[in-house]
Short mmCIF file of C-alpha atoms and ligand atoms in Angstrom, two decimals:
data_model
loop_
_atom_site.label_atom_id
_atom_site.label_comp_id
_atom_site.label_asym_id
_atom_site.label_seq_id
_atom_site.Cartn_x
_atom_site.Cartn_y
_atom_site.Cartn_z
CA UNK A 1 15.15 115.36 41.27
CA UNK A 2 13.57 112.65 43.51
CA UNK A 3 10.87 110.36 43.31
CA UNK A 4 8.87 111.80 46.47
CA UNK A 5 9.21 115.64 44.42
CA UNK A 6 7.14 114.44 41.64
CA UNK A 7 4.52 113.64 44.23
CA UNK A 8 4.59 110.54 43.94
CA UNK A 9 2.49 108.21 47.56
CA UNK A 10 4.56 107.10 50.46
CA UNK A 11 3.15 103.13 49.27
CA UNK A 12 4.81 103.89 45.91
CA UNK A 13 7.56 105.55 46.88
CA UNK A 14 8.79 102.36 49.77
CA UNK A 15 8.04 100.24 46.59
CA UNK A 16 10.61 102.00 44.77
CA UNK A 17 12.96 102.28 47.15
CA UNK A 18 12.57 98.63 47.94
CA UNK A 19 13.84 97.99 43.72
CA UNK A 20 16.67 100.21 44.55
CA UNK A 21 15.83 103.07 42.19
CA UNK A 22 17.72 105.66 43.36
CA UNK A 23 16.42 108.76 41.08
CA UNK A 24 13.71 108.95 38.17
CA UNK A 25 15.27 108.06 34.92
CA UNK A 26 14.90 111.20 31.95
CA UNK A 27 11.19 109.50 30.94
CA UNK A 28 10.18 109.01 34.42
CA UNK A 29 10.82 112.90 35.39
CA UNK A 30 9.21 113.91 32.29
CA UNK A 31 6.09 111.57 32.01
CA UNK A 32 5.01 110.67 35.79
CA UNK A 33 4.15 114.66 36.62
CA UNK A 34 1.59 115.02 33.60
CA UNK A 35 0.27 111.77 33.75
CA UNK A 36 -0.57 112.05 37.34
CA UNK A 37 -2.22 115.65 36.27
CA UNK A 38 -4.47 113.09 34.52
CA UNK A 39 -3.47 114.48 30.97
CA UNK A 40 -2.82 112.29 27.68
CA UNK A 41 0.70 111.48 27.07
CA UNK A 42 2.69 110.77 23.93
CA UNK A 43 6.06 109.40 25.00
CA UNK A 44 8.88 108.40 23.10
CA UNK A 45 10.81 105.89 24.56
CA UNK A 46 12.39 102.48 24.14
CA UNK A 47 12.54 99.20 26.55
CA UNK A 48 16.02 100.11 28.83
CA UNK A 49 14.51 103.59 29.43
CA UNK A 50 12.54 103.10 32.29
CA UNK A 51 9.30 103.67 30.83
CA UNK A 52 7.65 100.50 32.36
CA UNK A 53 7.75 102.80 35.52
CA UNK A 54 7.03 106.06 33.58
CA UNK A 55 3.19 104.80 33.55
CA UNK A 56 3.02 102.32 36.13
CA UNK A 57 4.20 104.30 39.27
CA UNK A 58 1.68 107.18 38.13
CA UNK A 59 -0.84 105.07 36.65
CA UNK A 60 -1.24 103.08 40.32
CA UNK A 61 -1.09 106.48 42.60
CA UNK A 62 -4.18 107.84 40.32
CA UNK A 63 -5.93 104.11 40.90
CA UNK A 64 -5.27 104.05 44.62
CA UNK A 65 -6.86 107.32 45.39
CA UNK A 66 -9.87 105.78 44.52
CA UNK A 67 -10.25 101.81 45.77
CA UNK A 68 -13.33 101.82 48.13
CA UNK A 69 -15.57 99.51 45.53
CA UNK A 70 -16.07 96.30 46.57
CA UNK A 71 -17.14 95.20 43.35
CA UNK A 72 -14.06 96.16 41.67
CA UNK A 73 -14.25 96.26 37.69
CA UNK A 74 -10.80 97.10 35.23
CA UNK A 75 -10.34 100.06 35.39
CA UNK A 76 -6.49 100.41 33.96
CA UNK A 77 -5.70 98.20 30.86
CA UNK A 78 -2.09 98.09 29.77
CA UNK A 79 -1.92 96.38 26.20
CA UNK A 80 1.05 95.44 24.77
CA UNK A 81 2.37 93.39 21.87
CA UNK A 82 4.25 90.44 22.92
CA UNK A 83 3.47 87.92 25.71
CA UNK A 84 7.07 88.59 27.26
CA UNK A 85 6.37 92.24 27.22
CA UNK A 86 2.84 91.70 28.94
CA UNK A 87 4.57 89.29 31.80
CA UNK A 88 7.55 91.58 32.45
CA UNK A 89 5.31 94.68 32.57
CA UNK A 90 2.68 92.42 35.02
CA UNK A 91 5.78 91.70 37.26
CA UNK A 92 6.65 95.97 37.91
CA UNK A 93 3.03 96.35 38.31
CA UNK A 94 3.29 93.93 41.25
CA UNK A 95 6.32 94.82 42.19
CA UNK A 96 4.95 98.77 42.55
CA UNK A 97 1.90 98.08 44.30
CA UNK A 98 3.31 95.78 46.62
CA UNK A 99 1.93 98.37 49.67
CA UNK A 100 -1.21 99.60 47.74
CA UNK A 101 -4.55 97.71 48.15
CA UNK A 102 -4.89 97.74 44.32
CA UNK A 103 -5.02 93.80 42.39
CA UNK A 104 -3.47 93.37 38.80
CA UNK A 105 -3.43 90.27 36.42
CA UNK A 106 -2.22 89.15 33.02
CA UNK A 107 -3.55 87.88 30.05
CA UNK A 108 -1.79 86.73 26.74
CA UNK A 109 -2.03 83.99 24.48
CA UNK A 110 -0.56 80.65 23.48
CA UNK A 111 -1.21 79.35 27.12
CA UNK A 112 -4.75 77.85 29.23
CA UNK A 113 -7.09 81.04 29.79
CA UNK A 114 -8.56 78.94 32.73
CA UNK A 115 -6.34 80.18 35.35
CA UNK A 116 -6.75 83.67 33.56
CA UNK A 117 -10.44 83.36 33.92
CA UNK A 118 -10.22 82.38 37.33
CA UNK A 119 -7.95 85.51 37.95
CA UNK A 120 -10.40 88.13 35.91
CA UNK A 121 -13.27 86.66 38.07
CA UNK A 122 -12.33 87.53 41.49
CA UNK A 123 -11.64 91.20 40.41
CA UNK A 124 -8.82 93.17 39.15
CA UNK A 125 -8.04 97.17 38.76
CA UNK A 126 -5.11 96.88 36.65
CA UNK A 127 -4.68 94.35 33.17
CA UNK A 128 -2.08 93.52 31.20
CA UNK A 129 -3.08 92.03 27.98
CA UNK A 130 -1.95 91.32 24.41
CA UNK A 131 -4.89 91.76 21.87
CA UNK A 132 -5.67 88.66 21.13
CA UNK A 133 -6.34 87.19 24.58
CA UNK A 134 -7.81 90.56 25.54
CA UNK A 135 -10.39 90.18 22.72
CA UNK A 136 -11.41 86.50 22.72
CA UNK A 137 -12.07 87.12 26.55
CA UNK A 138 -13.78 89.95 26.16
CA UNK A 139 -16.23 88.21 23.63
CA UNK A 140 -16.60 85.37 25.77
CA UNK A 141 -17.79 88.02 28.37
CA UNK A 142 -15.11 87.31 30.46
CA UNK A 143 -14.03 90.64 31.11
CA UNK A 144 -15.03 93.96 30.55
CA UNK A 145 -13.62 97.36 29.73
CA UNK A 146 -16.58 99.48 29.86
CA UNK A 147 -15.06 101.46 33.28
CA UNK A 148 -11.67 101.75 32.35
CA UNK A 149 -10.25 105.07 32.71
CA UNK A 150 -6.67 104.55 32.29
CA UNK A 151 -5.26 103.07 28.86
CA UNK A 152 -2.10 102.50 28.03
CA UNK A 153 -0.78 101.79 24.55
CA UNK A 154 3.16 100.45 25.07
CA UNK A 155 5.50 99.53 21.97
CA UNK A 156 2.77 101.12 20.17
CA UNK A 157 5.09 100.86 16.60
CA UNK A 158 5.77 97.00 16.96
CA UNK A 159 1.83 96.87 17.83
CA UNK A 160 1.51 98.55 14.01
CA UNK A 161 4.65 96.16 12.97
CA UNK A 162 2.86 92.93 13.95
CA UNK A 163 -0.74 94.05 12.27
CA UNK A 164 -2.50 94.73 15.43
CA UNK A 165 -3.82 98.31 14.46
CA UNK A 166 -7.39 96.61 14.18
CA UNK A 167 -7.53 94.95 17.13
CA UNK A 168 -6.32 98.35 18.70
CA UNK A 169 -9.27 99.58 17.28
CA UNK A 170 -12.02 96.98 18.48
CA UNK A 171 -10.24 97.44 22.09
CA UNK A 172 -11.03 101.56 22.05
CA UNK A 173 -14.63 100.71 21.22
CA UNK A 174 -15.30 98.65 23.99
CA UNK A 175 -13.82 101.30 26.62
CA UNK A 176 -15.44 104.45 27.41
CA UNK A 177 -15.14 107.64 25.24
CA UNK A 178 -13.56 109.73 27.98
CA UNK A 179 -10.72 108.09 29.73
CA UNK A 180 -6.85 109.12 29.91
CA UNK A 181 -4.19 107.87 27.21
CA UNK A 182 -0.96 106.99 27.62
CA UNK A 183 0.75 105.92 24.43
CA UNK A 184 4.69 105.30 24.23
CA UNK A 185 6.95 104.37 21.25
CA UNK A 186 10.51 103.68 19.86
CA UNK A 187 9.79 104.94 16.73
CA UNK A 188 7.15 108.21 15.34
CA UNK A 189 6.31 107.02 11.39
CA UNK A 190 4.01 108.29 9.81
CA UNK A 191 1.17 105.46 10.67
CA UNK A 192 1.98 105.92 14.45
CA UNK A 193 1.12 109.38 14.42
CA UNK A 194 -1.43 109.11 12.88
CA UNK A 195 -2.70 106.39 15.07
CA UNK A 196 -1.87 108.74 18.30
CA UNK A 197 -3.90 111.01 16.89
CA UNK A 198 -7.08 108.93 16.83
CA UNK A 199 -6.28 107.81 20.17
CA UNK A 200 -4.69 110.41 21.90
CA UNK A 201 -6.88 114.23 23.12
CA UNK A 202 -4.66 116.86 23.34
CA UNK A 203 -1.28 114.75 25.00
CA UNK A 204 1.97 116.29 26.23
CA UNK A 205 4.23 115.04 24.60
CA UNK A 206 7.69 113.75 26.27
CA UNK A 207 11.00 112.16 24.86
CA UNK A 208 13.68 109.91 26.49
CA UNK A 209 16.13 109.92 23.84
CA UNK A 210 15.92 111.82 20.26
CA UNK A 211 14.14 109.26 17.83
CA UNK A 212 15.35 107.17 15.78
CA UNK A 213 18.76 107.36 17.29
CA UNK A 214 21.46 104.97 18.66
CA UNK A 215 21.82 105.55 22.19
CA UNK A 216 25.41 107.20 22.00
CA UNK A 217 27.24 105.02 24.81
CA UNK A 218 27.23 101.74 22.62
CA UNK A 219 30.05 101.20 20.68
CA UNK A 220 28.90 99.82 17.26
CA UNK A 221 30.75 97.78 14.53
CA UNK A 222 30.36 95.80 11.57
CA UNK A 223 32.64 92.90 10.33
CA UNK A 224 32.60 93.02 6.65
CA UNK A 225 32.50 88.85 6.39
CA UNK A 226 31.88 86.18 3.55
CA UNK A 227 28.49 84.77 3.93
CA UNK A 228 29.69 81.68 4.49
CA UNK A 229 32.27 82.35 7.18
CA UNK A 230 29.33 83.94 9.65
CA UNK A 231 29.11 81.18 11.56
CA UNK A 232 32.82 80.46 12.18
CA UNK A 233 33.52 84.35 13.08
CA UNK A 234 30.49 84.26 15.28
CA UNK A 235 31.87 81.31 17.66
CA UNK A 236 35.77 83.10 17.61
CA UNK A 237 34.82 86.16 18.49
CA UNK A 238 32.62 84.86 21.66
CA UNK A 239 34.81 82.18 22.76
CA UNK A 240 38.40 85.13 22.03
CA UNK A 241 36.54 87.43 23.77
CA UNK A 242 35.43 85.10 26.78
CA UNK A 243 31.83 86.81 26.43
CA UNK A 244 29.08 85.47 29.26
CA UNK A 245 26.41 87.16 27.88
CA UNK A 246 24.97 87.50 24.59
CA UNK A 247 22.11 88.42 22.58
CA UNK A 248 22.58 87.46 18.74
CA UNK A 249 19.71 88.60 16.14
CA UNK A 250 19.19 86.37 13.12
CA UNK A 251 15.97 87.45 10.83
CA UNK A 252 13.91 83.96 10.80
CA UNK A 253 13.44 81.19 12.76
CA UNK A 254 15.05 78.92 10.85
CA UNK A 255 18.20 80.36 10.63
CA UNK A 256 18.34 80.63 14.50
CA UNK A 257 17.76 77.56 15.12
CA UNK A 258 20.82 76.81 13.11
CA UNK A 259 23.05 78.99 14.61
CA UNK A 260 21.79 77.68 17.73
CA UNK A 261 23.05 74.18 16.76
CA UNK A 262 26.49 75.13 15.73
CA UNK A 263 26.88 77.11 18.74
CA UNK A 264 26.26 74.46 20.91
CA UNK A 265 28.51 71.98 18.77
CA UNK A 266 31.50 74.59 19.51
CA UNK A 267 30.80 74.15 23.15
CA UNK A 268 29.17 77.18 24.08
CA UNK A 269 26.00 77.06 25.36
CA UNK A 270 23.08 78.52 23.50
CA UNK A 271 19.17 78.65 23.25
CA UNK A 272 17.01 80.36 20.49
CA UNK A 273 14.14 82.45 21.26
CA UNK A 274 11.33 82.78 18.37
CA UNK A 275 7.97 82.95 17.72
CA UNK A 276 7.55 79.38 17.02
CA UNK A 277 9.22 78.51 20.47
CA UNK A 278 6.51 77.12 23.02
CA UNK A 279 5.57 79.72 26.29
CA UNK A 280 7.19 77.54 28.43
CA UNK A 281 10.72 77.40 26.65
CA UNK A 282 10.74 81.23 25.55
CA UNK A 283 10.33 81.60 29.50
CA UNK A 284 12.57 78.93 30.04
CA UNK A 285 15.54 80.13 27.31
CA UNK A 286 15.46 84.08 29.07
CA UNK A 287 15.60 82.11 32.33
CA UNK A 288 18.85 80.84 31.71
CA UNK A 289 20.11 83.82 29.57
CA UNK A 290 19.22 85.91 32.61
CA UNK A 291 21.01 83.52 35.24
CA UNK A 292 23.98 82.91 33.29
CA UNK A 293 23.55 79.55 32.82
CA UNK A 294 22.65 79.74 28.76
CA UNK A 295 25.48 82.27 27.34
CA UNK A 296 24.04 83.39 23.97
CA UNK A 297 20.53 83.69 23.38
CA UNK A 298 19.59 84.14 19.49
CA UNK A 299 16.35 85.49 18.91
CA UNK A 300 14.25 86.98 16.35
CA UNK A 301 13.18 90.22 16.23
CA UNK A 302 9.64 90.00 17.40
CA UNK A 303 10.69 87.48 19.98
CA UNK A 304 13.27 89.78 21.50
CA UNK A 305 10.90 92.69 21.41
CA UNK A 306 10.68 94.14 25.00
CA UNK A 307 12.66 91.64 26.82
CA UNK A 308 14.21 93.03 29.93
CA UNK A 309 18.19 91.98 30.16
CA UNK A 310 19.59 94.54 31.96
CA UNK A 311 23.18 95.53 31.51
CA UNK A 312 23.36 93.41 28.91
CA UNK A 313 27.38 93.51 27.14
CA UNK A 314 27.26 92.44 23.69
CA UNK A 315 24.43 92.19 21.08
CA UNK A 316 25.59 90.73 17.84
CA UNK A 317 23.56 90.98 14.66
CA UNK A 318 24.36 87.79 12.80
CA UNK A 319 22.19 89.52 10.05
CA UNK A 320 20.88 93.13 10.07
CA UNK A 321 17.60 93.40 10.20
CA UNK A 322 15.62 94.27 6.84
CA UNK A 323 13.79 97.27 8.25
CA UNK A 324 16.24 99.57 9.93
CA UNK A 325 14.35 100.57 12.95
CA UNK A 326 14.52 97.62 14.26
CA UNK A 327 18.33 97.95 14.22
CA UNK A 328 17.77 100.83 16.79
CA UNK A 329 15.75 98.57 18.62
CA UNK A 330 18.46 95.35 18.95
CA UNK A 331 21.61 97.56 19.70
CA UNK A 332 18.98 99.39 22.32
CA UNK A 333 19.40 95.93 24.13
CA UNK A 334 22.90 96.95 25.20
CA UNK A 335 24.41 100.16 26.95
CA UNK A 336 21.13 100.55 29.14
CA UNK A 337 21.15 102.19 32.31
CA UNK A 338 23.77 104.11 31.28
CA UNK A 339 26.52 100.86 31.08
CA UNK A 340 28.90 101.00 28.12
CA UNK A 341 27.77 98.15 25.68
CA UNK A 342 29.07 97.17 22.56
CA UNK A 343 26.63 96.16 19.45
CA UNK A 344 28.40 93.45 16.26
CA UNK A 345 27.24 93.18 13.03
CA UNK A 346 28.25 90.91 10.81
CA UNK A 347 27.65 92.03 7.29
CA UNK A 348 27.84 90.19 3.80
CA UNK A 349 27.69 91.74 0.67
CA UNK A 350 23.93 90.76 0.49
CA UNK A 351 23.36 92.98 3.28
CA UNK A 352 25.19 96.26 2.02
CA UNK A 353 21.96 97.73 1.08
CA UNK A 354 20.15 96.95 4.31
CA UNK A 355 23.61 98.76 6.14
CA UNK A 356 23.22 102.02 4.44
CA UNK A 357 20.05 102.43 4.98
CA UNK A 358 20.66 102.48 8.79
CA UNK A 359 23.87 104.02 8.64
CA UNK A 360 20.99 106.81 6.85
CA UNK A 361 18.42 106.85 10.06
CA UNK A 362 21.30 106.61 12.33
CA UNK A 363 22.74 109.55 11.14
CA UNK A 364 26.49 107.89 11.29
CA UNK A 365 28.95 105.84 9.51
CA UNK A 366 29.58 102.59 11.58
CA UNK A 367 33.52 101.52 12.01
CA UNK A 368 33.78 98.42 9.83
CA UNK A 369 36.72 96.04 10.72
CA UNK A 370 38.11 93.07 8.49
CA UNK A 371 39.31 89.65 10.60
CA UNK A 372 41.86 87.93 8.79
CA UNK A 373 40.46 84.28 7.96
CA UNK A 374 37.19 85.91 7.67
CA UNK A 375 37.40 88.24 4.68
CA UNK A 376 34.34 88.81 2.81
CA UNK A 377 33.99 87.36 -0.58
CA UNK A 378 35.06 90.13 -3.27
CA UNK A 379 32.50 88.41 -5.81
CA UNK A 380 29.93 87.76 -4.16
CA UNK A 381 26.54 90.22 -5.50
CA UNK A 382 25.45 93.07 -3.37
CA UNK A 383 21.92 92.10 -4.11
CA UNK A 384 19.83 91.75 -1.65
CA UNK A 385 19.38 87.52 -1.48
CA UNK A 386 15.64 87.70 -1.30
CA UNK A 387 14.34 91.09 -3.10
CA UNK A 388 10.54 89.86 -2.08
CA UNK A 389 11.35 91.42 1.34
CA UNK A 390 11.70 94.68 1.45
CA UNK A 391 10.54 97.94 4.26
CA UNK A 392 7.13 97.75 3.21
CA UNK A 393 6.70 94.51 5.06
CA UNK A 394 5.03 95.98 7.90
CA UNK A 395 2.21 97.97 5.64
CA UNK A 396 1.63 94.61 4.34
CA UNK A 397 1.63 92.75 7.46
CA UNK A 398 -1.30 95.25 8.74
CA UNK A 399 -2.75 94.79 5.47
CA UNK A 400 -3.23 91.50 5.34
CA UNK A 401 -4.10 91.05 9.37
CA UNK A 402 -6.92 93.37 9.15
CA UNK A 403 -8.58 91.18 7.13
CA UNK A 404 -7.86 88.28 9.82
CA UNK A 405 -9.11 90.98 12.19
CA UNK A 406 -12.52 91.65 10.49
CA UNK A 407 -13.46 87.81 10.98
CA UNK A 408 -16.10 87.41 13.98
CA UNK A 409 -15.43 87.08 17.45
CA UNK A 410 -15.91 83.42 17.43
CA UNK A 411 -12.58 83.51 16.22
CA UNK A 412 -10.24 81.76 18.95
CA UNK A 413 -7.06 83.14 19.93
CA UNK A 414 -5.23 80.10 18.33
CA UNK A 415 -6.99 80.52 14.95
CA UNK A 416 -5.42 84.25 15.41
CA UNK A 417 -2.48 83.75 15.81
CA UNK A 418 -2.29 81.25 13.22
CA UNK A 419 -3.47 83.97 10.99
CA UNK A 420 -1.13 86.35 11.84
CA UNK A 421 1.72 84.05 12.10
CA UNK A 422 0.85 82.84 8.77
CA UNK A 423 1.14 86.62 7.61
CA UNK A 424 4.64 86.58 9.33
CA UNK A 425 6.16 83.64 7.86
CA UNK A 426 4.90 84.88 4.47
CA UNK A 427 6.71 87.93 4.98
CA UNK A 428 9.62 87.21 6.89
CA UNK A 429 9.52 84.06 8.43
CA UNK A 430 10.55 85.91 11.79
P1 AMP B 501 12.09 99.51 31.14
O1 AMP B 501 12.58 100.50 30.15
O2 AMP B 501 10.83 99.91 31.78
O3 AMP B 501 12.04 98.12 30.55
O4 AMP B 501 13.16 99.44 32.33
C1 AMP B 501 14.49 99.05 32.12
C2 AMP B 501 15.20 98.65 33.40
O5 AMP B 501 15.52 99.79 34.19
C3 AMP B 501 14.41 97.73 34.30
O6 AMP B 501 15.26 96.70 34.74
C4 AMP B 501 13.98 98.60 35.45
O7 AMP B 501 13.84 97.83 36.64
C5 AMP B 501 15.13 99.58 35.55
N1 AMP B 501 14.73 100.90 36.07
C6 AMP B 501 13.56 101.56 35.87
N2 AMP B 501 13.55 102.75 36.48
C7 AMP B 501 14.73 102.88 37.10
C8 AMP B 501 15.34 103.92 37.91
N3 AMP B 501 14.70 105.05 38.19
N4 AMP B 501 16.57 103.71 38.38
C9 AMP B 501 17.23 102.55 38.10
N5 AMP B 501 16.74 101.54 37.35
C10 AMP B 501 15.50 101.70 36.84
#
């Protein structure tokens, strides 16, 4: 299987060889054929896949059959749900149609839409956008989707996680009826299907990995640890094992900040990555993750949502994650491209609850390993320590931001995403 057999254009296909890609990845062969038939697709597929190029490379041969306009209005919107996400994908569109006569921009929040503006003025065939931005543009009449006939819906289940399912909606209104969808996810509940459904006409439906499970090449284990003692296992195991490279998971901002702290006070070097975190020094913190210069990055779930590290070692989980998916989702940060990883967690008594319920959608017991000097505490409860958060945080999440999402257009994208903030720190301070 080669690129140039799925029929992919000569422009595309000295892009590709210019990023070194060799063959298509599983998602690639399966989604760029149908897509480029100009059929809806359903795909199932996680960051590490390759399924930034599963859309892009086809998405950009159907747009550069057809570029002749000189007025030249959107006519492929990518939305996605996390600035990172939106600049990372905005960097492979570039980087695809380097040799196509075909002009792409971003838009998120949290930053100047001036220069965004600017960009959405002089023309572009291809957006990436986050709702928020996309919306408060749109009612400015910045932009308009009313001749787009390519949509793409990525991380569509952390769009439903992070209450965007009604700005999802006001974005399909304001695009015409008949257009092609391309929707890909981690994870198929029951909300996601049913949200394909309203989106999706008739879609082929193509899978990188089975869902819902652990890619098989990481090696996963827990540390059964005192509460307590998290921190100082943490900082031996990293500075014993001489790691360079590693992405630790704490659930709320608060408590990665702390870690943060302590890591740097034992010398290693560290930066925290959150929703709370300015543009500028999330950008920053990956920076020096990705160059080696910062050796752990701890982040918080939403913040590490989509971020591209490849070949990324270890991935720690200082505390599993109260909804399990989203264990998936963190170890899916190691092993990719088909390198051996290995994925930590370190795991109170609190937490036993939260463990069997992944070991359950993981379909496997996880090795658990004792360190001597970090035994966990034989009386401490099994409880989880706050019982107010539980897996039905999401439902309430979208619950509570649709009613944020109902309020007018006048609405700016800060007042937005102080809402929906707001609904995150009430529910999980992540
Ligand atoms: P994604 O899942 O889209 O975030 O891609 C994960 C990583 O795989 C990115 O660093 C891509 O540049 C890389 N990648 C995508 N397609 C291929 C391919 N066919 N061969 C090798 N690497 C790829």
């Amino acid at each position: 299987m080669s690129f140039k057999s799925l029929g992919l254009s000569e422009p595309l296909l000295k892009a590709i060889q210019k990023k070194g890609y060799e063959t298509p990845s599983p998602i690639q062969a399966k989604a760029i054929p149908p897509v480029l038939e100009g059929k809806d697709v359903l795909a199932s597929a996680q960051t590490g896949t390759g399924k930034t190029a599963g859309f892009t490379l086809p998405l950009l041969h159907l747009l550069s059959d057809n570029t002749a306009q000189r007025h030249r209005p959107i006519r492929a919107l990518i939305l996605t749900p996390t600035r990172e996400l939106a600049a990372q994908v905005f960097a492979n569109v570039k980087e695809y149609s380097e040799f196509l006569n075909i002009r792409s921009t971003v838009i998120f929040g949290g930053v100047n839409q001036k220069p965004q503006v600017n960009k959405l003025s002089q023309g572009v065939d291809v957006l990436v956008a986050t709702p928020g931005r996309l919306i408060d543009l749109e009612n400015q009449g910045v932009l308009s989707l009313n001749k787009v006939d390519i949509f793409v819906l990525d991380e569509a289940d952390r769009m439903l996680d992070m209450g965007f399912l009604r700005d999802i909606e006001r974005v399909m209104k304001l695009m015409p009826a008949k257009r092609q969808n391309l929707m890909f996810s981690a994870t198929f509940s029951k909300d996601i299907k049913k949200l394909a459904y309203s989106i999706l006409n008739n879609p082929v439906q193509v899978e990188a990995t089975p869902e819902n499970t652990a890619v098989e090449v990481i090696e996963q284990k827990v540390y059964r640890v005192a509460k307590g003692k998290k921190t100082g296992l943490i900082i031996k195991l990293i500075s014993d094992g001489n790691w360079k490279q590693v992405l630790v998971f704490n659930r709320t901002k608060h408590g990665a900040n702390k870690l943060c702290k302590k890591m740097i006070s034992a010398g290693i070097t560290a930066a925290a990555i959150h929703g709370n975190k300015s543009q500028g020094a999330r950008t920053k913190a990956l920076a020096g993750f990705k160059n080696g210069s910062v050796r752990v990055l701890v982040a918080t779930d939403i913040a590490a949502r989509g971020l591209d590290i490849p070949l990324l070692p270890h991935v720690i989980n200082f505390e599993l994650p109260n909804i399990s998916e989203d264990y998936v989702h963190r170890i899916g940060r190691t092993g990719r491209a088909g390198a051996s990883g290995e994925a930590i967690s370190l795991v109170s008594a609190d937490e036993t609850t939260y463990l069997r319920d992944i070991e359950k959608l993981i379909d496997m017991k996880i090795e658990v390993e004792i360190l001597e000097g970090f035994e966990p505490d034989p009386n401490a409860s099994t409880q989880p320590i706050k019982p107010g958060q539980n897996r039905n945080q999401g439902r309430r999440r979208n619950s509570n931001n649709s009613n944020s999402g109902k309020s007018k257009g006048s609405n700016s994208d800060r007042n937005k995403n102080r809402n929906r903030n707001r609904n995150r720190n009430n529910d999980s301070k992540r």
